[in-house]
Amino acid sequence: MISNQILQNTLEGLKTIARVDLCVADTDGKILATTFPEAEKCEAMIRPFVESQADSQVMHGYQFFKILDEQHLEYILVANGTSDDVYMVGKIAAFQLQNLLVAYKERFDKDNFIKNLLLDNMLRVDMYTRAKKLHIEIEAKRVVYIIETKQEKDVNALETIKTLFATKSRDFITAVDEKNILLVKEVKANETYADLDKTAKVILDMLNTEAMSTAHIAYGTIVNNIGEVSKSYKEAKLALDVGKIFYSDKNIVAYNRLGIGRLIYQLPLPLCEMFIKEIFGDNTMESFDEETLSTINKFFENSLNVSETSRQLYVHRNTLVYRLDKLQKMTKLDLRVFDDAITFKIALMVVKYMKYVENMDN
């Protein structure tokens, strides 16, 4: 459970203070960390000590100590020397490692708890009982961020986010799949959704500069207690999907600002097909050439302003009018009329959604 590097750092720190060589082995006698090269000599003595009833024992110039995790033998600590001072250092080292085990186990348990919480795998009664046992505040405002990286298992991105929130013990960072890092963040009483946006921007900037990683971030709504965290997670997931379809130019998407994309995303596919057939008839999006599509997009960007659109496209006003007239003949929709423009814009979004569903099925 504890990494060998942590064990090694702990032993070296203890040796620096107490000037006693130490090593840690597993119950099979394999040395996991040591401060002296002769530690391999102890391997043959570890197995008999494991099978004995003693908690500590002196053999051939070394003192052996058992380190338990809830009555289960986890590690063997070996101290080099037989004096009372060495025995005392060995007991202190064993106590330190015992506390490390407890701390790491609690962190592991918290991570599992948060994962099950997000995936809605717990009964409400069990949820509150486990939260109290793990010293997690029940009645606290929280929000869930999903950070999707381009690379699967992006270790650098994960470590960067952990570093960013390292001092905030009431926030939790975990993962439930290969590409998404999840941040369950506590929200202070005076924080607003504008503050949540700022946090997302800080994460994005840190990933770009520190981890050299690009990412998309989505977050749900603020919830008031531990039992509603899975709701914020589901909202963040939906926001991530909707953002990919309709707002691909944005790296940060909030559930409470999805607009009409949220409605289209929840439409059944047959209804979408019926709507597109009604608007475009026998035409499809492939019927529109690149020039027509770029004209349409630029026209929407400029709020249906013919003069500004023609200026940005570097075409004469009459040329733009001709293109719009041509489009009107194909679709019976005049984009200069607000209602027709809204209908066409929605149709474009519906087509995007249908293509997304089609690609997901393939």
mmCIF file of C-alpha atoms in Angstrom, residues 3-334:
data_model
loop_
_atom_site.group_PDB
_atom_site.id
_atom_site.type_symbol
_atom_site.label_atom_id
_atom_site.label_comp_id
_atom_site.label_asym_id
_atom_site.label_seq_id
_atom_site.Cartn_x
_atom_site.Cartn_y
_atom_site.Cartn_z
ATOM 1 C CA SER A 3 5.256 2.869 -2.056
ATOM 2 C CA ASN A 4 8.838 1.654 -1.670
ATOM 3 C CA GLN A 5 10.055 5.214 -2.265
ATOM 4 C CA ILE A 6 8.059 6.487 0.726
ATOM 5 C CA LEU A 7 9.449 3.660 2.858
ATOM 6 C CA GLN A 8 12.987 4.505 1.712
ATOM 7 C CA ASN A 9 12.572 8.222 2.472
ATOM 8 C CA THR A 10 11.167 7.417 5.919
ATOM 9 C CA LEU A 11 14.059 5.105 6.816
ATOM 10 C CA GLU A 12 16.666 7.587 5.597
ATOM 11 C CA GLY A 13 15.043 10.352 7.654
ATOM 12 C CA LEU A 14 15.039 8.170 10.773
ATOM 13 C CA LYS A 15 18.679 7.198 10.217
ATOM 14 C CA THR A 16 19.678 10.856 9.865
ATOM 15 C CA ILE A 17 18.109 11.591 13.260
ATOM 16 C CA ALA A 18 18.965 8.420 15.213
ATOM 17 C CA ARG A 19 22.103 7.200 13.372
ATOM 18 C CA VAL A 20 20.818 3.637 13.304
ATOM 19 C CA ASP A 21 20.606 1.591 10.104
ATOM 20 C CA LEU A 22 17.171 0.186 9.314
ATOM 21 C CA CYS A 23 15.491 -1.900 6.644
ATOM 22 C CA VAL A 24 11.916 -2.927 5.824
ATOM 23 C CA ALA A 25 10.945 -6.249 4.253
ATOM 24 C CA ASP A 26 7.695 -7.915 3.268
ATOM 25 C CA THR A 27 6.501 -11.122 4.952
ATOM 26 C CA ASP A 28 8.294 -13.251 2.322
ATOM 27 C CA GLY A 29 11.633 -11.723 3.291
ATOM 28 C CA LYS A 30 12.040 -9.458 0.244
ATOM 29 C CA ILE A 31 13.822 -6.211 1.133
ATOM 30 C CA LEU A 32 11.679 -3.204 0.174
ATOM 31 C CA ALA A 33 13.804 -0.359 1.554
ATOM 32 C CA THR A 34 17.106 -0.185 3.433
ATOM 33 C CA THR A 35 19.817 2.184 4.641
ATOM 34 C CA PHE A 36 22.638 -0.399 4.676
ATOM 35 C CA PRO A 37 23.856 -2.781 1.911
ATOM 36 C CA GLU A 38 24.239 -5.789 4.251
ATOM 37 C CA ALA A 39 20.462 -5.973 4.727
ATOM 38 C CA GLU A 40 20.268 -8.977 2.386
ATOM 39 C CA LYS A 41 21.870 -11.064 5.143
ATOM 40 C CA CYS A 42 18.636 -10.672 7.125
ATOM 41 C CA GLU A 43 16.402 -12.228 4.453
ATOM 42 C CA ALA A 44 16.973 -15.809 5.652
ATOM 43 C CA MET A 45 16.099 -14.821 9.241
ATOM 44 C CA ILE A 46 12.866 -13.007 8.398
ATOM 45 C CA ARG A 47 10.779 -16.071 7.559
ATOM 46 C CA PRO A 48 11.358 -17.835 10.913
ATOM 47 C CA PHE A 49 10.568 -14.556 12.704
ATOM 48 C CA VAL A 50 7.311 -14.175 10.722
ATOM 49 C CA GLU A 51 6.210 -17.645 11.817
ATOM 50 C CA SER A 52 7.100 -17.018 15.459
ATOM 51 C CA GLN A 53 4.689 -15.613 18.059
ATOM 52 C CA ALA A 54 7.098 -12.835 19.099
ATOM 53 C CA ASP A 55 6.446 -9.168 18.248
ATOM 54 C CA SER A 56 10.153 -8.402 18.379
ATOM 55 C CA GLN A 57 13.286 -10.559 18.464
ATOM 56 C CA VAL A 58 17.095 -10.329 18.436
ATOM 57 C CA MET A 59 18.975 -12.579 15.991
ATOM 58 C CA HIS A 60 22.615 -12.499 14.880
ATOM 59 C CA GLY A 61 23.218 -8.846 15.724
ATOM 60 C CA TYR A 62 19.914 -7.532 14.375
ATOM 61 C CA GLN A 63 16.609 -6.639 16.023
ATOM 62 C CA PHE A 64 13.375 -7.610 14.240
ATOM 63 C CA PHE A 65 9.974 -5.938 14.707
ATOM 64 C CA LYS A 66 6.550 -6.819 13.326
ATOM 65 C CA ILE A 67 4.363 -4.077 11.807
ATOM 66 C CA LEU A 68 0.670 -4.937 11.736
ATOM 67 C CA ASP A 69 -2.283 -3.531 9.825
ATOM 68 C CA GLU A 70 -5.454 -4.341 11.812
ATOM 69 C CA GLN A 71 -3.969 -7.577 13.192
ATOM 70 C CA HIS A 72 -2.617 -8.507 9.751
ATOM 71 C CA LEU A 73 1.183 -8.686 9.458
ATOM 72 C CA GLU A 74 2.218 -6.204 6.766
ATOM 73 C CA TYR A 75 5.958 -5.490 7.151
ATOM 74 C CA ILE A 76 9.070 -6.599 9.045
ATOM 75 C CA LEU A 77 11.373 -3.866 10.320
ATOM 76 C CA VAL A 78 15.028 -4.711 10.957
ATOM 77 C CA ALA A 79 17.333 -2.505 13.079
ATOM 78 C CA ASN A 80 21.096 -3.034 12.831
ATOM 79 C CA GLY A 81 22.402 -3.537 16.391
ATOM 80 C CA THR A 82 21.396 -5.121 19.701
ATOM 81 C CA SER A 83 21.731 -2.322 22.247
ATOM 82 C CA ASP A 84 18.846 -0.802 24.192
ATOM 83 C CA ASP A 85 19.205 2.415 22.195
ATOM 84 C CA VAL A 86 18.838 0.499 18.915
ATOM 85 C CA TYR A 87 15.785 -1.280 20.357
ATOM 86 C CA MET A 88 14.219 2.083 21.235
ATOM 87 C CA VAL A 89 14.909 3.466 17.728
ATOM 88 C CA GLY A 90 13.440 0.287 16.223
ATOM 89 C CA LYS A 91 10.261 0.680 18.279
ATOM 90 C CA ILE A 92 9.955 4.344 17.236
ATOM 91 C CA ALA A 93 10.493 3.399 13.577
ATOM 92 C CA ALA A 94 7.890 0.603 13.804
ATOM 93 C CA PHE A 95 5.428 3.060 15.369
ATOM 94 C CA GLN A 96 6.076 5.578 12.582
ATOM 95 C CA LEU A 97 5.505 2.976 9.877
ATOM 96 C CA GLN A 98 2.358 1.781 11.651
ATOM 97 C CA ASN A 99 0.984 5.335 11.522
ATOM 98 C CA LEU A 100 1.953 5.615 7.853
ATOM 99 C CA LEU A 101 -0.040 2.466 7.139
ATOM 100 C CA VAL A 102 -3.102 3.911 8.855
ATOM 101 C CA ALA A 103 -2.780 7.225 6.997
ATOM 102 C CA TYR A 104 -2.335 5.588 3.590
ATOM 103 C CA LYS A 105 -5.155 3.170 4.210
ATOM 104 C CA GLU A 106 -7.486 6.038 5.137
ATOM 105 C CA ARG A 107 -6.481 7.885 1.975
ATOM 106 C CA PHE A 108 -7.099 4.729 -0.068
ATOM 107 C CA ASP A 109 -10.471 4.243 1.640
ATOM 108 C CA LYS A 110 -11.406 7.878 0.965
ATOM 109 C CA ASP A 111 -10.537 7.466 -2.706
ATOM 110 C CA ASN A 112 -12.736 4.357 -2.962
ATOM 111 C CA PHE A 113 -15.527 6.124 -1.079
ATOM 112 C CA ILE A 114 -15.444 9.120 -3.447
ATOM 113 C CA LYS A 115 -15.456 6.842 -6.521
ATOM 114 C CA ASN A 116 -18.476 4.899 -5.243
ATOM 115 C CA LEU A 117 -20.139 8.174 -4.319
ATOM 116 C CA LEU A 118 -19.688 9.619 -7.803
ATOM 117 C CA LEU A 119 -20.908 6.450 -9.507
ATOM 118 C CA ASP A 120 -23.944 6.291 -7.197
ATOM 119 C CA ASN A 121 -22.957 2.835 -5.927
ATOM 120 C CA MET A 122 -23.917 3.403 -2.290
ATOM 121 C CA LEU A 123 -27.082 3.364 -0.231
ATOM 122 C CA ARG A 124 -27.758 6.720 1.424
ATOM 123 C CA VAL A 125 -27.508 5.247 4.945
ATOM 124 C CA ASP A 126 -24.134 3.627 4.167
ATOM 125 C CA MET A 127 -22.965 6.827 2.531
ATOM 126 C CA TYR A 128 -23.474 8.947 5.655
ATOM 127 C CA THR A 129 -22.002 6.278 7.956
ATOM 128 C CA ARG A 130 -18.857 5.917 5.825
ATOM 129 C CA ALA A 131 -18.460 9.684 5.495
ATOM 130 C CA LYS A 132 -18.505 10.110 9.271
ATOM 131 C CA LYS A 133 -16.019 7.269 9.734
ATOM 132 C CA LEU A 134 -13.641 8.833 7.190
ATOM 133 C CA HIS A 135 -14.059 12.321 8.744
ATOM 134 C CA ILE A 136 -15.642 13.758 5.589
ATOM 135 C CA GLU A 137 -18.011 16.678 6.158
ATOM 136 C CA ILE A 138 -21.564 15.717 5.167
ATOM 137 C CA GLU A 139 -23.261 19.125 5.072
ATOM 138 C CA ALA A 140 -20.819 21.011 2.859
ATOM 139 C CA LYS A 141 -21.287 22.661 -0.528
ATOM 140 C CA ARG A 142 -19.386 20.907 -3.309
ATOM 141 C CA VAL A 143 -19.077 20.836 -7.084
ATOM 142 C CA VAL A 144 -17.620 18.198 -9.410
ATOM 143 C CA TYR A 145 -15.149 19.071 -12.182
ATOM 144 C CA ILE A 146 -14.285 16.626 -14.960
ATOM 145 C CA ILE A 147 -10.879 17.262 -16.546
ATOM 146 C CA GLU A 148 -10.550 15.295 -19.787
ATOM 147 C CA THR A 149 -7.014 15.035 -21.153
ATOM 148 C CA LYS A 150 -6.123 14.066 -24.711
ATOM 149 C CA GLN A 151 -3.800 11.311 -23.528
ATOM 150 C CA GLU A 152 -5.057 8.286 -21.629
ATOM 151 C CA LYS A 153 -3.588 7.846 -18.122
ATOM 152 C CA ASP A 154 -1.944 11.274 -18.230
ATOM 153 C CA VAL A 155 0.171 10.948 -15.076
ATOM 154 C CA ASN A 156 1.681 14.431 -15.440
ATOM 155 C CA ALA A 157 -1.761 16.029 -15.596
ATOM 156 C CA LEU A 158 -2.920 14.076 -12.546
ATOM 157 C CA GLU A 159 0.148 15.056 -10.513
ATOM 158 C CA THR A 160 -0.191 18.702 -11.560
ATOM 159 C CA ILE A 161 -3.792 18.835 -10.342
ATOM 160 C CA LYS A 162 -2.865 17.047 -7.099
ATOM 161 C CA THR A 163 -0.104 19.608 -6.519
ATOM 162 C CA LEU A 164 -2.495 22.485 -7.200
ATOM 163 C CA PHE A 165 -4.949 21.257 -4.551
ATOM 164 C CA ALA A 166 -2.424 19.612 -2.198
ATOM 165 C CA THR A 167 -3.064 22.018 0.680
ATOM 166 C CA LYS A 168 -6.851 21.706 0.444
ATOM 167 C CA SER A 169 -7.597 18.571 2.449
ATOM 168 C CA ARG A 170 -11.363 18.908 1.963
ATOM 169 C CA ASP A 171 -11.070 18.545 -1.835
ATOM 170 C CA PHE A 172 -10.778 15.121 -3.486
ATOM 171 C CA ILE A 173 -9.040 14.121 -6.700
ATOM 172 C CA THR A 174 -9.697 10.737 -8.289
ATOM 173 C CA ALA A 175 -10.385 8.986 -11.613
ATOM 174 C CA VAL A 176 -13.064 6.550 -12.718
ATOM 175 C CA ASP A 177 -11.770 5.887 -16.247
ATOM 176 C CA GLU A 178 -8.645 6.232 -18.393
ATOM 177 C CA LYS A 179 -9.030 9.808 -19.664
ATOM 178 C CA ASN A 180 -10.975 11.757 -17.048
ATOM 179 C CA ILE A 181 -9.601 13.226 -13.823
ATOM 180 C CA LEU A 182 -12.299 14.134 -11.315
ATOM 181 C CA LEU A 183 -12.077 16.942 -8.797
ATOM 182 C CA VAL A 184 -14.680 17.078 -6.037
ATOM 183 C CA LYS A 185 -14.167 20.609 -4.735
ATOM 184 C CA GLU A 186 -15.630 22.165 -1.631
ATOM 185 C CA VAL A 187 -17.307 25.491 -2.353
ATOM 186 C CA LYS A 188 -17.160 28.303 0.205
ATOM 187 C CA ALA A 189 -20.326 30.160 1.196
ATOM 188 C CA ASN A 190 -19.345 33.307 -0.725
ATOM 189 C CA GLU A 191 -18.169 31.545 -3.915
ATOM 190 C CA THR A 192 -20.189 31.959 -7.112
ATOM 191 C CA TYR A 193 -20.216 30.262 -10.502
ATOM 192 C CA ALA A 194 -17.874 33.014 -11.702
ATOM 193 C CA ASP A 195 -15.377 31.770 -9.085
ATOM 194 C CA LEU A 196 -15.840 28.197 -10.333
ATOM 195 C CA ASP A 197 -14.961 29.429 -13.825
ATOM 196 C CA LYS A 198 -11.792 31.041 -12.457
ATOM 197 C CA THR A 199 -10.796 27.751 -10.800
ATOM 198 C CA ALA A 200 -11.292 25.927 -14.118
ATOM 199 C CA LYS A 201 -9.103 28.518 -15.884
ATOM 200 C CA VAL A 202 -6.359 28.093 -13.265
ATOM 201 C CA ILE A 203 -6.419 24.300 -13.783
ATOM 202 C CA LEU A 204 -6.308 24.748 -17.562
ATOM 203 C CA ASP A 205 -3.365 27.186 -17.378
ATOM 204 C CA MET A 206 -1.457 24.897 -14.995
ATOM 205 C CA LEU A 207 -1.937 21.893 -17.275
ATOM 206 C CA ASN A 208 -0.744 23.891 -20.279
ATOM 207 C CA THR A 209 2.378 25.228 -18.567
ATOM 208 C CA GLU A 210 3.370 22.523 -16.057
ATOM 209 C CA ALA A 211 2.154 19.259 -17.625
ATOM 210 C CA MET A 212 2.306 20.417 -21.281
ATOM 211 C CA SER A 213 -1.155 18.923 -21.628
ATOM 212 C CA THR A 214 -4.308 20.248 -23.270
ATOM 213 C CA ALA A 215 -7.643 19.477 -21.669
ATOM 214 C CA HIS A 216 -11.369 20.095 -21.675
ATOM 215 C CA ILE A 217 -13.022 20.929 -18.358
ATOM 216 C CA ALA A 218 -16.698 20.598 -17.483
ATOM 217 C CA TYR A 219 -18.394 21.120 -14.147
ATOM 218 C CA GLY A 220 -21.842 20.548 -12.654
ATOM 219 C CA THR A 221 -23.963 22.630 -10.322
ATOM 220 C CA ILE A 222 -23.166 23.324 -6.664
ATOM 221 C CA VAL A 223 -24.762 20.748 -4.342
ATOM 222 C CA ASN A 224 -25.404 21.144 -0.623
ATOM 223 C CA ASN A 225 -24.457 17.771 0.884
ATOM 224 C CA ILE A 226 -22.469 14.610 0.290
ATOM 225 C CA GLY A 227 -25.533 12.717 -0.953
ATOM 226 C CA GLU A 228 -25.908 15.015 -3.979
ATOM 227 C CA VAL A 229 -22.322 14.790 -5.245
ATOM 228 C CA SER A 230 -23.241 12.127 -7.832
ATOM 229 C CA LYS A 231 -25.818 14.588 -9.246
ATOM 230 C CA SER A 232 -23.106 17.201 -9.858
ATOM 231 C CA TYR A 233 -20.925 14.495 -11.463
ATOM 232 C CA LYS A 234 -23.706 13.438 -13.872
ATOM 233 C CA GLU A 235 -24.266 17.083 -14.782
ATOM 234 C CA ALA A 236 -20.555 17.566 -15.453
ATOM 235 C CA LYS A 237 -20.537 14.460 -17.689
ATOM 236 C CA LEU A 238 -23.485 15.769 -19.666
ATOM 237 C CA ALA A 239 -21.816 19.189 -19.952
ATOM 238 C CA LEU A 240 -18.632 17.541 -21.278
ATOM 239 C CA ASP A 241 -20.571 15.640 -23.972
ATOM 240 C CA VAL A 242 -22.718 18.616 -24.966
ATOM 241 C CA GLY A 243 -19.610 20.812 -25.081
ATOM 242 C CA LYS A 244 -17.868 18.422 -27.483
ATOM 243 C CA ILE A 245 -20.838 18.494 -29.855
ATOM 244 C CA PHE A 246 -21.956 22.113 -29.849
ATOM 245 C CA TYR A 247 -19.184 24.180 -28.226
ATOM 246 C CA SER A 248 -16.000 22.487 -29.436
ATOM 247 C CA ASP A 249 -14.218 25.857 -29.497
ATOM 248 C CA LYS A 250 -14.583 26.166 -25.699
ATOM 249 C CA ASN A 251 -12.231 24.435 -23.257
ATOM 250 C CA ILE A 252 -14.450 25.124 -20.230
ATOM 251 C CA VAL A 253 -18.133 24.179 -20.197
ATOM 252 C CA ALA A 254 -20.549 24.686 -17.286
ATOM 253 C CA TYR A 255 -23.736 22.652 -16.923
ATOM 254 C CA ASN A 256 -25.780 25.739 -16.064
ATOM 255 C CA ARG A 257 -24.761 27.455 -19.330
ATOM 256 C CA LEU A 258 -25.466 24.764 -21.930
ATOM 257 C CA GLY A 259 -28.326 26.682 -23.519
ATOM 258 C CA ILE A 260 -30.230 25.031 -26.336
ATOM 259 C CA GLY A 261 -27.537 22.376 -26.687
ATOM 260 C CA ARG A 262 -28.876 20.735 -23.514
ATOM 261 C CA LEU A 263 -32.352 20.374 -25.098
ATOM 262 C CA ILE A 264 -31.106 19.003 -28.421
ATOM 263 C CA TYR A 265 -28.842 16.482 -26.663
ATOM 264 C CA GLN A 266 -31.878 14.921 -24.996
ATOM 265 C CA LEU A 267 -33.941 14.586 -28.176
ATOM 266 C CA PRO A 268 -34.577 11.054 -29.529
ATOM 267 C CA LEU A 269 -32.864 10.396 -32.861
ATOM 268 C CA PRO A 270 -36.084 9.674 -34.856
ATOM 269 C CA LEU A 271 -37.428 13.093 -33.822
ATOM 270 C CA CYS A 272 -34.195 14.740 -34.994
ATOM 271 C CA GLU A 273 -34.390 12.976 -38.362
ATOM 272 C CA MET A 274 -38.011 14.079 -38.787
ATOM 273 C CA PHE A 275 -37.084 17.688 -38.000
ATOM 274 C CA ILE A 276 -34.156 17.741 -40.474
ATOM 275 C CA LYS A 277 -36.344 16.205 -43.174
ATOM 276 C CA GLU A 278 -38.921 18.919 -42.529
ATOM 277 C CA ILE A 279 -36.341 21.721 -42.793
ATOM 278 C CA PHE A 280 -34.059 20.518 -45.594
ATOM 279 C CA GLY A 281 -36.348 18.174 -47.512
ATOM 280 C CA ASP A 282 -34.255 15.988 -49.796
ATOM 281 C CA ASN A 283 -31.169 18.134 -49.213
ATOM 282 C CA THR A 284 -28.484 17.139 -46.719
ATOM 283 C CA MET A 285 -25.645 19.109 -45.167
ATOM 284 C CA GLU A 286 -23.414 17.589 -47.855
ATOM 285 C CA SER A 287 -25.506 19.508 -50.404
ATOM 286 C CA PHE A 288 -24.025 22.780 -49.132
ATOM 287 C CA ASP A 289 -20.558 23.593 -50.452
ATOM 288 C CA GLU A 290 -17.772 24.950 -48.241
ATOM 289 C CA GLU A 291 -18.350 28.512 -49.454
ATOM 290 C CA THR A 292 -22.034 28.407 -48.467
ATOM 291 C CA LEU A 293 -21.310 26.949 -45.038
ATOM 292 C CA SER A 294 -18.596 29.525 -44.259
ATOM 293 C CA THR A 295 -20.989 32.282 -45.387
ATOM 294 C CA ILE A 296 -23.730 30.946 -43.069
ATOM 295 C CA ASN A 297 -21.382 30.688 -40.067
ATOM 296 C CA LYS A 298 -19.966 34.177 -40.601
ATOM 297 C CA PHE A 299 -23.490 35.591 -41.017
ATOM 298 C CA PHE A 300 -24.497 34.118 -37.642
ATOM 299 C CA GLU A 301 -21.276 35.358 -36.016
ATOM 300 C CA ASN A 302 -22.159 38.890 -37.094
ATOM 301 C CA SER A 303 -25.749 38.734 -35.782
ATOM 302 C CA LEU A 304 -27.313 38.638 -39.298
ATOM 303 C CA ASN A 305 -25.612 41.873 -40.307
ATOM 304 C CA VAL A 306 -25.215 41.781 -44.112
ATOM 305 C CA SER A 307 -22.776 44.726 -44.372
ATOM 306 C CA GLU A 308 -20.405 43.463 -41.660
ATOM 307 C CA THR A 309 -20.497 39.897 -42.981
ATOM 308 C CA SER A 310 -19.672 40.953 -46.544
ATOM 309 C CA ARG A 311 -16.816 43.112 -45.217
ATOM 310 C CA GLN A 312 -15.303 40.225 -43.228
ATOM 311 C CA LEU A 313 -15.712 37.804 -46.128
ATOM 312 C CA TYR A 314 -14.131 40.335 -48.518
ATOM 313 C CA VAL A 315 -17.078 40.063 -50.930
ATOM 314 C CA HIS A 316 -19.462 42.620 -52.369
ATOM 315 C CA ARG A 317 -22.746 43.047 -50.532
ATOM 316 C CA ASN A 318 -24.639 41.893 -53.648
ATOM 317 C CA THR A 319 -22.561 38.702 -53.742
ATOM 318 C CA LEU A 320 -23.558 37.891 -50.162
ATOM 319 C CA VAL A 321 -27.219 38.637 -50.966
ATOM 320 C CA TYR A 322 -26.970 36.296 -53.977
ATOM 321 C CA ARG A 323 -25.625 33.502 -51.739
ATOM 322 C CA LEU A 324 -28.399 34.013 -49.204
ATOM 323 C CA ASP A 325 -31.005 33.984 -52.000
ATOM 324 C CA LYS A 326 -29.523 30.756 -53.349
ATOM 325 C CA LEU A 327 -29.760 29.207 -49.866
ATOM 326 C CA GLN A 328 -33.372 30.382 -49.561
ATOM 327 C CA LYS A 329 -34.274 28.574 -52.802
ATOM 328 C CA MET A 330 -32.764 25.336 -51.468
ATOM 329 C CA THR A 331 -34.288 25.433 -47.962
ATOM 330 C CA LYS A 332 -37.224 27.884 -48.154
ATOM 331 C CA LEU A 333 -35.513 29.734 -45.270
ATOM 332 C CA ASP A 334 -34.388 33.353 -45.510
#
